[in-house]
Coordinates of C-alpha atoms and ligand atoms in Angstrom, one line a residue:
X3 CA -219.0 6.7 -23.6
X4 CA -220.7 9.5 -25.5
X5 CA -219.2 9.9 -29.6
X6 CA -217.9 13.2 -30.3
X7 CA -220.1 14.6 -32.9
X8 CA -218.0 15.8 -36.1
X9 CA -218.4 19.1 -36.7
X10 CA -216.5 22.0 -38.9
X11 CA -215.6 24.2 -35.2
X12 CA -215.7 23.4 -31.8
X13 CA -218.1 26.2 -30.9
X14 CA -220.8 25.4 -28.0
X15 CA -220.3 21.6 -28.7
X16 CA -219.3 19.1 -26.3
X17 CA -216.0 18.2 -27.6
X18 CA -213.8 19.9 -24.9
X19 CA -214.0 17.6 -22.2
X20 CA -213.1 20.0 -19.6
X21 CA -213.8 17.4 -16.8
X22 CA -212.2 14.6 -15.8
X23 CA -214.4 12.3 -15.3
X24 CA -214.8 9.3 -17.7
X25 CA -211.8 10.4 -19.9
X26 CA -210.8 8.0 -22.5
X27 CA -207.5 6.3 -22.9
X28 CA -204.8 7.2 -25.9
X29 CA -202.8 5.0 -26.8
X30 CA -199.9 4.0 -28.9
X31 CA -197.8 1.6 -30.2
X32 CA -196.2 -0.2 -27.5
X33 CA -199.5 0.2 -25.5
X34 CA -200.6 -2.9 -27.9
X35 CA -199.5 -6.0 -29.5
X36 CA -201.2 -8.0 -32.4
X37 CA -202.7 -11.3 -31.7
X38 CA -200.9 -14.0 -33.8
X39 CA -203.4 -15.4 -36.4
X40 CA -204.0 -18.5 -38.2
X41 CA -201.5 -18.4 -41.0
X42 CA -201.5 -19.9 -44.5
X43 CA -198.4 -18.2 -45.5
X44 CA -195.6 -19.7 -46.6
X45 CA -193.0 -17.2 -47.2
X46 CA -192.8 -13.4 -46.7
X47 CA -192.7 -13.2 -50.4
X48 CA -195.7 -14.3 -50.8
X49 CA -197.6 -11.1 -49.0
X50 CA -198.5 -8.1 -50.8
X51 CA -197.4 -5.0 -49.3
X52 CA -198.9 -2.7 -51.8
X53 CA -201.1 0.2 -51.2
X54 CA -202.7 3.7 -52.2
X55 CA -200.6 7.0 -50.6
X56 CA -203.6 8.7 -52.1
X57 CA -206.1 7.9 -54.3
X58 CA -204.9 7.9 -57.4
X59 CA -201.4 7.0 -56.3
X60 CA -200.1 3.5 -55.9
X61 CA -197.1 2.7 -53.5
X62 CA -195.8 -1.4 -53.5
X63 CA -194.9 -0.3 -49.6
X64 CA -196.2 1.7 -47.2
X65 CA -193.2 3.9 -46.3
X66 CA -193.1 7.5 -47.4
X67 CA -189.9 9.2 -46.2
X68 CA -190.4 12.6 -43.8
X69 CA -190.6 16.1 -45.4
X70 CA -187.2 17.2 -43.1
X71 CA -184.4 18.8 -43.7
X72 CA -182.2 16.0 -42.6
X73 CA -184.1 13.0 -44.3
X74 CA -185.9 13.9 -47.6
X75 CA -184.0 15.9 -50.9
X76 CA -183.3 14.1 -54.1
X77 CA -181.4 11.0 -53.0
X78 CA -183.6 9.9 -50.5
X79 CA -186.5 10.2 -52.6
X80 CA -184.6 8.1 -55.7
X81 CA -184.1 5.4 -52.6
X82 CA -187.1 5.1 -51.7
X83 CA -188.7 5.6 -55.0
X84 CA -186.7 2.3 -56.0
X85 CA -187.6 0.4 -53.3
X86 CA -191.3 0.7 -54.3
X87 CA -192.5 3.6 -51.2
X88 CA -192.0 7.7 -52.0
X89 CA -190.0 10.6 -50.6
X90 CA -191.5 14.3 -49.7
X91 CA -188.8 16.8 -50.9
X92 CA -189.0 19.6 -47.7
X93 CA -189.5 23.1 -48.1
X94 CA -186.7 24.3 -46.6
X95 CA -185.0 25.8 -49.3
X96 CA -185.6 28.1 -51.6
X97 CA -188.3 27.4 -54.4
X98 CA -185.7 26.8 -57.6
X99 CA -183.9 24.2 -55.6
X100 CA -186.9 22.0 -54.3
X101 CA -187.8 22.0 -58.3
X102 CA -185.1 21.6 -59.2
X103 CA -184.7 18.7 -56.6
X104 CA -188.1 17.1 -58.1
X105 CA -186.2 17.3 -61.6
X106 CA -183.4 15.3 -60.7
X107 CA -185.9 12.4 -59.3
X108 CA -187.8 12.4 -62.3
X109 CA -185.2 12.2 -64.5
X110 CA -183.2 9.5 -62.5
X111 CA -184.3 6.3 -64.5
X112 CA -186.7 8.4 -66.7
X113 CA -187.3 5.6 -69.5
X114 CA -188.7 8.2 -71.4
X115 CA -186.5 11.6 -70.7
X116 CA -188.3 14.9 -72.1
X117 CA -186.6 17.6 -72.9
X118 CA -183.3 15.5 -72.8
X119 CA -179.9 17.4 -72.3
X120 CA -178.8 19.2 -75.7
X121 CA -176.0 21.9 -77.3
X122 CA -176.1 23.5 -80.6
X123 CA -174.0 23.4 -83.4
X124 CA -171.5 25.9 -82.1
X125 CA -170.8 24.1 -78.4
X126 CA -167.0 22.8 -78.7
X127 CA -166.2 19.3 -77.0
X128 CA -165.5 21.4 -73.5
X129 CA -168.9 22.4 -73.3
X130 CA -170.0 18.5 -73.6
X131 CA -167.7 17.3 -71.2
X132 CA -169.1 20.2 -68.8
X133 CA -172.5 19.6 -69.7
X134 CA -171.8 15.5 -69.1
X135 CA -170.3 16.2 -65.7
X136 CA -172.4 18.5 -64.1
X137 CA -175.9 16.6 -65.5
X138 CA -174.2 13.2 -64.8
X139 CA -175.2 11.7 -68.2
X140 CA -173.2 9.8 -71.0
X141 CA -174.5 11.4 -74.2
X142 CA -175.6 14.8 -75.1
X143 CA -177.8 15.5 -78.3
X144 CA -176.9 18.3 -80.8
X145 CA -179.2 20.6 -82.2
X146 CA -179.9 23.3 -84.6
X147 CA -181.5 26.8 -84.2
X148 CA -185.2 25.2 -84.7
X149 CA -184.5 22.5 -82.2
X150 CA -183.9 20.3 -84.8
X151 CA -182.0 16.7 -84.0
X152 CA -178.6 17.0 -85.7
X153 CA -176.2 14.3 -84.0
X154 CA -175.4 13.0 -80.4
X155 CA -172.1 13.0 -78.7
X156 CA -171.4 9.9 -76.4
X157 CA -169.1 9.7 -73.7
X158 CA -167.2 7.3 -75.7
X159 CA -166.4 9.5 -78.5
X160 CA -164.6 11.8 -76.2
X161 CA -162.5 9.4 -74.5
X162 CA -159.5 9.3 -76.5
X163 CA -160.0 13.1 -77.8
X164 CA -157.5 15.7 -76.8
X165 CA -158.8 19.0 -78.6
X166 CA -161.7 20.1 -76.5
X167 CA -161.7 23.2 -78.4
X168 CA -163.2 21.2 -81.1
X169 CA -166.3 22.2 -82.6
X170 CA -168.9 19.1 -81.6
X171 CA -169.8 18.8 -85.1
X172 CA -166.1 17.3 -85.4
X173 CA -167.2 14.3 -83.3
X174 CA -170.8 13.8 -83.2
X175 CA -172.6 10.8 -85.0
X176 CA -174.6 12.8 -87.8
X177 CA -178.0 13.0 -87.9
X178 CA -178.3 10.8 -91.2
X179 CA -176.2 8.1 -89.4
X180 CA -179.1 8.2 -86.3
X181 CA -181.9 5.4 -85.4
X182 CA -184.5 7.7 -84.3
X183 CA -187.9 7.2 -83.3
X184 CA -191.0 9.2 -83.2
X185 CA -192.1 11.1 -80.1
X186 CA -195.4 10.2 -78.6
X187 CA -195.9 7.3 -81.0
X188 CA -193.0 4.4 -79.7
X189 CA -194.1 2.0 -76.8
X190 CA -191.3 1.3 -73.8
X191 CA -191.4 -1.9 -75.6
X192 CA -190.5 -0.7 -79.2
X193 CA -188.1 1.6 -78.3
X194 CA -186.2 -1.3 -76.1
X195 CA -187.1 -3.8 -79.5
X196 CA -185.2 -1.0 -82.0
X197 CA -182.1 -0.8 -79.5
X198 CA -181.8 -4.5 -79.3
X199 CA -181.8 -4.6 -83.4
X200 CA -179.7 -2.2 -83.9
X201 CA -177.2 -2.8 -80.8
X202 CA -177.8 1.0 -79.9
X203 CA -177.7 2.5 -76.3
X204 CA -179.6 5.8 -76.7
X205 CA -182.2 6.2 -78.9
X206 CA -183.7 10.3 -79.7
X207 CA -187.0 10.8 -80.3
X208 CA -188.2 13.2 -82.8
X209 CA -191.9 14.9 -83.7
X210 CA -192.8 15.2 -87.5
X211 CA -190.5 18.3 -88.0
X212 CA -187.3 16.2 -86.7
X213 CA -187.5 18.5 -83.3
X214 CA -186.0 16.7 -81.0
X215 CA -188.5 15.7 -78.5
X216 CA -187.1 12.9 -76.2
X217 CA -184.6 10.1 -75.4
X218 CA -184.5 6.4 -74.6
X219 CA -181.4 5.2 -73.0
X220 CA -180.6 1.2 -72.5
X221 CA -179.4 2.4 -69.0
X222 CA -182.8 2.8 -67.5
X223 CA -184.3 -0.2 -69.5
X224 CA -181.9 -1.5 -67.4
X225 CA -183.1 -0.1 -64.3
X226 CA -186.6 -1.1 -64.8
X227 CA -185.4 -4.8 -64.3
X228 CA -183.2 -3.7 -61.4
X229 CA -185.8 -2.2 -59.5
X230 CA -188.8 -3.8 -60.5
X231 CA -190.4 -2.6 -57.3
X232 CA -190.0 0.8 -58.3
X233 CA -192.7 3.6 -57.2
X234 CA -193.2 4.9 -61.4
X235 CA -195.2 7.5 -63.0
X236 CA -197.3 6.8 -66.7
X237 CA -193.8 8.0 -68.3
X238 CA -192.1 5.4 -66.3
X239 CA -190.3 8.2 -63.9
X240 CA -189.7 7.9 -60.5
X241 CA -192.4 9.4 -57.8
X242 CA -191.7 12.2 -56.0
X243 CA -193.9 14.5 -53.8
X244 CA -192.8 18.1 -52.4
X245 CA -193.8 19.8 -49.4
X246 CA -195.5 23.5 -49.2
X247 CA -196.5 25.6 -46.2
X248 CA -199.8 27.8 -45.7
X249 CA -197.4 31.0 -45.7
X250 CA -195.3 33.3 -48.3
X251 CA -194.5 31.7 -51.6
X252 CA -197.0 28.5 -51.2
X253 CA -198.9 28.7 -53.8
X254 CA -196.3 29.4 -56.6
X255 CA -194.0 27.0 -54.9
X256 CA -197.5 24.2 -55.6
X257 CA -197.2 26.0 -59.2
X258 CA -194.0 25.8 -60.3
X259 CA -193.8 21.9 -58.3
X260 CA -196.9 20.8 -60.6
X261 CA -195.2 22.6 -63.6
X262 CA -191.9 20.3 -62.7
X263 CA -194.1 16.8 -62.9
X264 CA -194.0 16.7 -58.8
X265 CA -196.6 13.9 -57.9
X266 CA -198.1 14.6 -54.5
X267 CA -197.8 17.9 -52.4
X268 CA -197.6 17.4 -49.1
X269 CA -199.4 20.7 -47.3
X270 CA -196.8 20.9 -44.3
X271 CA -198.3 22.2 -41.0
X272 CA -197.9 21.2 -37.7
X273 CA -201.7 22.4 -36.6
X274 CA -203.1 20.9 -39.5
X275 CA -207.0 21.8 -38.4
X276 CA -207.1 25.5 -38.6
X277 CA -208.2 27.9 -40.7
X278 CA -204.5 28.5 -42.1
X279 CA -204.3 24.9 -43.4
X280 CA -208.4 24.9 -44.4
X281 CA -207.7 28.3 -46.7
X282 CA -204.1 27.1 -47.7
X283 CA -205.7 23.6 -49.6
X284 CA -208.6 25.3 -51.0
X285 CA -206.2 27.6 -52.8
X286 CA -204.0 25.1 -53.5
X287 CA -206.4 22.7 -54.9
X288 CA -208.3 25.6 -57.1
X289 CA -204.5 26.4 -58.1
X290 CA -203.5 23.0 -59.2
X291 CA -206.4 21.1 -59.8
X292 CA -204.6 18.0 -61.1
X293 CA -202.2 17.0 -58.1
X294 CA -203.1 15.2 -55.3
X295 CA -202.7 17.1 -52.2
X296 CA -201.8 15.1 -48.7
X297 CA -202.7 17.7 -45.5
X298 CA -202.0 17.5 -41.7
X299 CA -201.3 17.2 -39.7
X300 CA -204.4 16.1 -37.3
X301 CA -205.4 14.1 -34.7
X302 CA -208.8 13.6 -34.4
X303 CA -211.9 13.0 -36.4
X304 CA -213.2 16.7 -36.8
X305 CA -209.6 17.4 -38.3
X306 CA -209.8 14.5 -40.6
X307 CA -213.5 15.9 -41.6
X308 CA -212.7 19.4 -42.5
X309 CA -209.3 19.0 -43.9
X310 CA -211.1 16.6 -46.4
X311 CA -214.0 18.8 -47.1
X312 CA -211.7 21.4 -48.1
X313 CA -210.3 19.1 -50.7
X314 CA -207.6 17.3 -48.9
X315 CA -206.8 13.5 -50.9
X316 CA -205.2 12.2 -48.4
X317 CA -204.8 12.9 -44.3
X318 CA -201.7 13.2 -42.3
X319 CA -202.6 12.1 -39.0
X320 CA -199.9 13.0 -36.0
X321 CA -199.5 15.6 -33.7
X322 CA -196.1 15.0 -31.2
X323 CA -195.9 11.9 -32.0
X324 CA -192.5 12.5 -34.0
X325 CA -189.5 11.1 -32.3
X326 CA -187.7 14.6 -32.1
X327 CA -191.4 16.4 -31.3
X328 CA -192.0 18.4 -28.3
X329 CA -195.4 19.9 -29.1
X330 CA -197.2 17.7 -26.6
X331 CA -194.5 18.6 -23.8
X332 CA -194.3 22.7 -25.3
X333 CA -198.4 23.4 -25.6
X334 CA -200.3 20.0 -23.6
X335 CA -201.5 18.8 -26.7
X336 CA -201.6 15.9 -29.2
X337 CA -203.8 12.5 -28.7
X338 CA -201.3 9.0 -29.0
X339 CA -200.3 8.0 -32.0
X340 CA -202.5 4.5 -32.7
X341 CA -205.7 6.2 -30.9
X342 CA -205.6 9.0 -33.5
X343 CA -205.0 6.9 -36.3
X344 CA -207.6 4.9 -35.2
X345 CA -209.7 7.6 -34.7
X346 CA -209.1 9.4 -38.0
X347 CA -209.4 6.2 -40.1
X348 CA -213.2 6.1 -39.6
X349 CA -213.5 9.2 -41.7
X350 CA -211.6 8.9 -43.8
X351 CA -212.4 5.5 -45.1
X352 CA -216.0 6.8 -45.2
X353 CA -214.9 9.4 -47.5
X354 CA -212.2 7.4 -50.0
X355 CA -209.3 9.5 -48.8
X356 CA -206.4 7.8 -47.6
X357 CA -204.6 8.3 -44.2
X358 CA -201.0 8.7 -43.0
X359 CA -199.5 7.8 -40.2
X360 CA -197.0 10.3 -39.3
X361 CA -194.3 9.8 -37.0
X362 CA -193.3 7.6 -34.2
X363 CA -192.4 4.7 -36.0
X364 CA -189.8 3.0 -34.3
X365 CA -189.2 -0.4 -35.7
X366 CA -191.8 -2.9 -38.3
X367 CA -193.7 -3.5 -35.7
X368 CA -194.6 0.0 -35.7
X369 CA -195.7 -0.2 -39.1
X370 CA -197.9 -3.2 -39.1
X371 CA -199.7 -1.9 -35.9
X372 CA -200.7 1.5 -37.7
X373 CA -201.7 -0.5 -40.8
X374 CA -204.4 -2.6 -38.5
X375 CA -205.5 1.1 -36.7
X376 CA -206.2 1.9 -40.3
X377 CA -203.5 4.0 -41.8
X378 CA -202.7 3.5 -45.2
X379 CA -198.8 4.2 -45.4
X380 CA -196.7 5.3 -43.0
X381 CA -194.5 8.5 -42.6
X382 CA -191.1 7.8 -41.2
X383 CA -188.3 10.4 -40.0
X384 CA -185.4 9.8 -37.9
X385 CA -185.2 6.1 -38.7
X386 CA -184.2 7.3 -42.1
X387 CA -182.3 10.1 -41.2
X388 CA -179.0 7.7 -40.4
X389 CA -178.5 6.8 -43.6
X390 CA -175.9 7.4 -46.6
X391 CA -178.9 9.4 -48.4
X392 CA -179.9 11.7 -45.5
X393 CA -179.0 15.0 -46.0
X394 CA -176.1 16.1 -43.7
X395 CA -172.7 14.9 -43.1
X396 CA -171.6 12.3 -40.7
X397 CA -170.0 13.0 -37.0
X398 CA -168.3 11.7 -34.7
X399 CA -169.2 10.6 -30.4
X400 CA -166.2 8.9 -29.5
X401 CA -165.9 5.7 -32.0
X402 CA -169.1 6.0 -33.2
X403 CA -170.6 7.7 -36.3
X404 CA -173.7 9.5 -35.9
X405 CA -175.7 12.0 -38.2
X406 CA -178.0 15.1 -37.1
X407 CA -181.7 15.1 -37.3
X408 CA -183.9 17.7 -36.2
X409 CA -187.0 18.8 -35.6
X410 CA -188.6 21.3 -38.6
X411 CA -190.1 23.7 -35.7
X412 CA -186.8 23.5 -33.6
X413 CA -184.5 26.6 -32.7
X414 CA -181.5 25.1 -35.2
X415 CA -184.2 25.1 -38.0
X416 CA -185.9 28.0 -37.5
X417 CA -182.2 29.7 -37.5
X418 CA -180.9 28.2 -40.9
X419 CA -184.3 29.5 -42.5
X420 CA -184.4 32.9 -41.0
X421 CA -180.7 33.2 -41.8
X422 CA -181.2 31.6 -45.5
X423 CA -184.1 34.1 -46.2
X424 CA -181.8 36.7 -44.9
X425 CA -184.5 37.9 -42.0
X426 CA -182.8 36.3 -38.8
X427 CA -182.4 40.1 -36.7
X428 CA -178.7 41.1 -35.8
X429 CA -177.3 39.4 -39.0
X430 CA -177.4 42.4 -41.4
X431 CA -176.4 44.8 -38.7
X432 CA -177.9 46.2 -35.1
X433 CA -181.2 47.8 -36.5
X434 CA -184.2 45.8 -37.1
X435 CA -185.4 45.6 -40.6
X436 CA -188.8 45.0 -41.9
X437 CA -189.5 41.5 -41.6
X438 CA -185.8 40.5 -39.4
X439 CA -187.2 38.3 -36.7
X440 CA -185.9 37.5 -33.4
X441 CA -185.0 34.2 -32.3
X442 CA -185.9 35.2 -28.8
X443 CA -189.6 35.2 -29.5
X444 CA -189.4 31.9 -31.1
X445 CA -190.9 28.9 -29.1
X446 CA -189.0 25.3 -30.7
X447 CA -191.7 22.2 -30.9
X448 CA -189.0 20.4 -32.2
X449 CA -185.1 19.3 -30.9
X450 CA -181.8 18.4 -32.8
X451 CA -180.6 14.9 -31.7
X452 CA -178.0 12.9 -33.3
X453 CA -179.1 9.1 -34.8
X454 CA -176.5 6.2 -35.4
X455 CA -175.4 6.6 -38.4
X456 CA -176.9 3.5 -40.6
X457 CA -175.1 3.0 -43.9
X458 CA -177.3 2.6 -47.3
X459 CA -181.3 3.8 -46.9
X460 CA -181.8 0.9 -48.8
X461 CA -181.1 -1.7 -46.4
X462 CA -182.7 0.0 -43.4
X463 CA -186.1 0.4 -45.6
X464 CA -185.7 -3.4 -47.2
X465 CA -185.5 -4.3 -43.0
X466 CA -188.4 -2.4 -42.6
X467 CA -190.3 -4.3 -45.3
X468 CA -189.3 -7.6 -44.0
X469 CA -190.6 -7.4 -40.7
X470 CA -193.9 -5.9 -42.0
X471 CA -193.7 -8.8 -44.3
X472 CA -193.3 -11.3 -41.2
X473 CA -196.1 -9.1 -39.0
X474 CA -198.3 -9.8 -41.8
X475 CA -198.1 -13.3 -42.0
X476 CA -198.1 -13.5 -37.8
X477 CA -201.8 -12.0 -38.8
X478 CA -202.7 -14.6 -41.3
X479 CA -203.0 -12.2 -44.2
X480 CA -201.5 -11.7 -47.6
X481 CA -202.1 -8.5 -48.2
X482 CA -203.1 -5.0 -46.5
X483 CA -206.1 -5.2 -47.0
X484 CA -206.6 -8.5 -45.1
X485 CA -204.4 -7.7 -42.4
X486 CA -207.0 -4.8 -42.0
X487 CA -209.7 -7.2 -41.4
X488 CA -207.8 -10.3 -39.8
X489 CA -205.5 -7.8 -37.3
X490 CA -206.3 -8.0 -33.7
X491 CA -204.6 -5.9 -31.1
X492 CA -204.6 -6.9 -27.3
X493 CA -203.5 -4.2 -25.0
X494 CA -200.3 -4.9 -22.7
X495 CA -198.8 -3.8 -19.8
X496 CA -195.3 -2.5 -18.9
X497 CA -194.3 -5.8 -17.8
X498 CA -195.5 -7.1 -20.8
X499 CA -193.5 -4.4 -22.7
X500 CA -190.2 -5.7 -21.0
X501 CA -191.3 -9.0 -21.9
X502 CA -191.8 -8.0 -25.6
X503 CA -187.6 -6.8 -25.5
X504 CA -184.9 -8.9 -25.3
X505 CA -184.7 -9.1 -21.2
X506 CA -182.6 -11.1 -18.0
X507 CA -179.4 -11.1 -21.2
X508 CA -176.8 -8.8 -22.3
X509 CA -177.2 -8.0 -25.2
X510 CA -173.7 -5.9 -25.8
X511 CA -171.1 -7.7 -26.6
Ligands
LIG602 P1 -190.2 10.4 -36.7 O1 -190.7 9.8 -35.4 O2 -190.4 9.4 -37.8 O3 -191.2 11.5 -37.0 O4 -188.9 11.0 -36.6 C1 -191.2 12.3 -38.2 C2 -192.3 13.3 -38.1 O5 -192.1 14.3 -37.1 C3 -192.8 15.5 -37.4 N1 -192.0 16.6 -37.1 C4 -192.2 17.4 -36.0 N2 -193.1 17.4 -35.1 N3 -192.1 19.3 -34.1 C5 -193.1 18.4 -34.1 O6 -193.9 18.4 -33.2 C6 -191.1 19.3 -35.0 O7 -190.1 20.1 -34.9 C7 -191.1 18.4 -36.0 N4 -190.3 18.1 -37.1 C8 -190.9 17.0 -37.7 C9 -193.2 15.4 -38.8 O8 -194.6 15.1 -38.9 C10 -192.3 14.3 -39.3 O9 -192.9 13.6 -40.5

């Protein structure tokens, strides 16, 4: 069979096959299995599931949860943060909220908090206890005029108090009766040191001037052990990528993100190899130079070529392979899910960028089959979108709880953001203003479905790890790398599929 040549444009080349003959075969994951290996594991926990989402970004698994609506905000993103993988924040929302969705994650278990909560000297005791509930923190710090560290008020000290008129200075600890340390100089490891000797649960930090610059809190020391797993930036904060389209705001939306600590941007398009998404990461990456920018999505190896010549540090690879996608059915197009990885991988390993597999995952398996085409991490959707830390509330089908997910280009989305942006035509009144749209003229690649609802996010991703745990020791290898090199897929038919399920039992009881 005759190799595509890569090119930047599919003028006068070859690539169309517009004939049938000698077409090649797609396939995906349940076209394949992985032949068991030799295997000098032990136990699953001796495997090393870590990898690279890009290349300057270390994940200890390989799951990234979906830039949607109804998977990824801020409490997904903590989840799977903790659990050692990332979460995309999605751009469907106006521009202060994703930031101020980032925020949150990186201050969830910040072990260094900058900027920490603070009042000045005039804030009475009500302001604290507002300030405490709607920040969800147990101390705020109290300042002067120049930013200078005066005292700290502690949850504690307002337990018993029943004047919240007071003036805070009535209640805080005093500046001269604070351990401080200074800013930019103290070590995780000092900080936790002085707050064992001095049996002290938050600890300010100052600069020279005794501006108060930062906080340690024994809380997230805490944490550290609790998730020792976690996905953590040089600061020790949670990881946390945002999503941005080629269109409108984009590139102050990849602004402000960068200027909120975001990690990653994720450049969300569903033709990923177009002009639209070849200008959009140029800009982007001339914009904010300093974060690592993950673009699709593709399917082939021309995409994965140009997208990273324009800059791109990591590849989304996926076109209709989404559970709730119906681009392939909608336009003809998209190439199966494990051939395109495949595919794609070439390049980019050739090139040091790292590749995502985006969408179709269904179970571990899945995962360790995409890992052995050559993906790096995987993107995952509507197995997530069950959970406790999905977005969205639960409902009900008969007995059974169920939440909504949907596709980003489906008719229910495409409503919500035309009616959040205040543009969806017939909502302001009969005559069409500049920039109303109709919904008419809209074609949906994407449907609303409902998923069984699943409980925490944390056990369905710890299930996920298992099994890719398991799948890597059924390959013989102990980390990704090897299971690159040792994995071997045979191709399978649709009786071997049924053999592959439980079959010939019932399996509802
Ligand atoms: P899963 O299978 O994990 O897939 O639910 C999630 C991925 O699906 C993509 N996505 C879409 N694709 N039309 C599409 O063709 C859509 O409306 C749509 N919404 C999401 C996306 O890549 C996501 O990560």
């Amino acid at each position: 069979m005759k190799r595509v040549p890569l090119s930047s444009s599919n003028k006068g080349k070859p690539s169309a096959r517009k004939t049938l003959a000698n077409l090649r075969t797609g396939l995906t994951y349940d076209d394949v299995l992985l032949v068991p290996r030799y295997s000098r594991i032990r136990s699953r926990h001796d495997v090393d599931t870590s990898t690279k989402l890009t290349p300057k970004i270390a994940l200890n698994i390989p799951i990234i949860s979906a830039n949607m609506d109804t998977v990824t905000e801020g409490e997904m993103a903590v989840a799977l943060a903790r659990e050692g993988g990332i979460g995309i924040i999605h751009r469907f929302m106006s521009l202060d909220e994703q930031v101020a969705q980032v925020r949150r994650v990186k201050r969830t278990e910040s072990i260094m908090i900058e900027s920490p909560y603070a009042l000045g000297l005039d804030a009475k005791l009500f302001d604290v206890r507002k300030m405490m509930r709607e920040k969800n923190v147990g101390g705020i710090l109290i300042i002067d005029g120049k930013g200078k560290l005066q005292g700290i008020i502690t949850s504690r000290d307002l337990r018993f108090e029943e004047d919240l008129n007071a003036p805070v200075t009535s209640v805080m600890t005093k500046r001269k009766d604070l351990v401080v340390a200074t800013w930019g100089k103290t070590s995780i490891d000092q900080a936790k040191k002085v707050m064992e000797d001095m049996k002290i649960e938050k600890l300010p930090l100052v600069d020279s001037k005794d501006r108060l610059r930062g906080l340690v809190t024994a809380k997230d020391i805490l944490k550290r052990k609790e998730f020792p797993n976690a996905t953590k930036d040089s600061k020790g904060r949670l990881r946390v990528g945002a999503a941005v389209g080629v269109r409108g705001d984009f590139l102050d939306r990849a602004k402000e993100l960068a200027d909120s600590d975001v990690d990653v941007l994720v450049l969300d398009i569903a033709h990923g190899h177009s002009d639209h998404a070849i200008d959009a990461i140029k800009k982007i990456k001339k914009t904010v130079s300093n974060i690592e920018l993950i673009a699709g999505n593709i399917a082939t190896p021309e995409g994965a070529r140009d997208l990273i010549r324009a800059g791109a540090d990591s590849i989304k690879v996926g076109v209709g392979s989404g559970s709730i996608c119906i681009t392939r059915i909608v336009t003809g197009s998209g190439v199966p899910q494990l051939t395109a990885i495949s595919d794609c991988s070439r390049v980019a390993k050739d090139s040091g960028v790292t590749l995502i597999a985006d969408g179709g995952i269904r179970n571990s398996g899945d995962i360790t089959k995409s890992l052995v085409a050559g993906a790096d991490s995987v993107m995952i959707g509507s197995l997530l979108a069950g959970t406790d830390e999905s977005p969205g509330e639960i409902v009900f089908r008969g007995n059974q709880r169920y939440k909504v997910t949907r596709g980003m280009a489906s008719m229910a989305a495409r409503r919500d953001q035309l009616e959040r942006e205040g543009r969806l035509k017939g909502i302001k009144g009969e005559m069409q203003n500049h920039g109303e749209e109709d919904l008419s003229d809209y074609v949906p690649e994407g449907v609303e479905a409902i998923v069984p609802y699943k409980g925490g996010a944390v056990s369905v991703i710890r299930q996920l790890e298992g099994g890719l745990r398991s799948g890597l020791s059924y390959c013989g290898a102990s980390s990704l790398r090897e299971l690159r090199s040792n994995g071997q897929f045979i191709r399978i038919t649709d009786v071997g599929l049924v053999e592959s399920k439980p079959h010939d039992v019932i399996t509802e009881l």
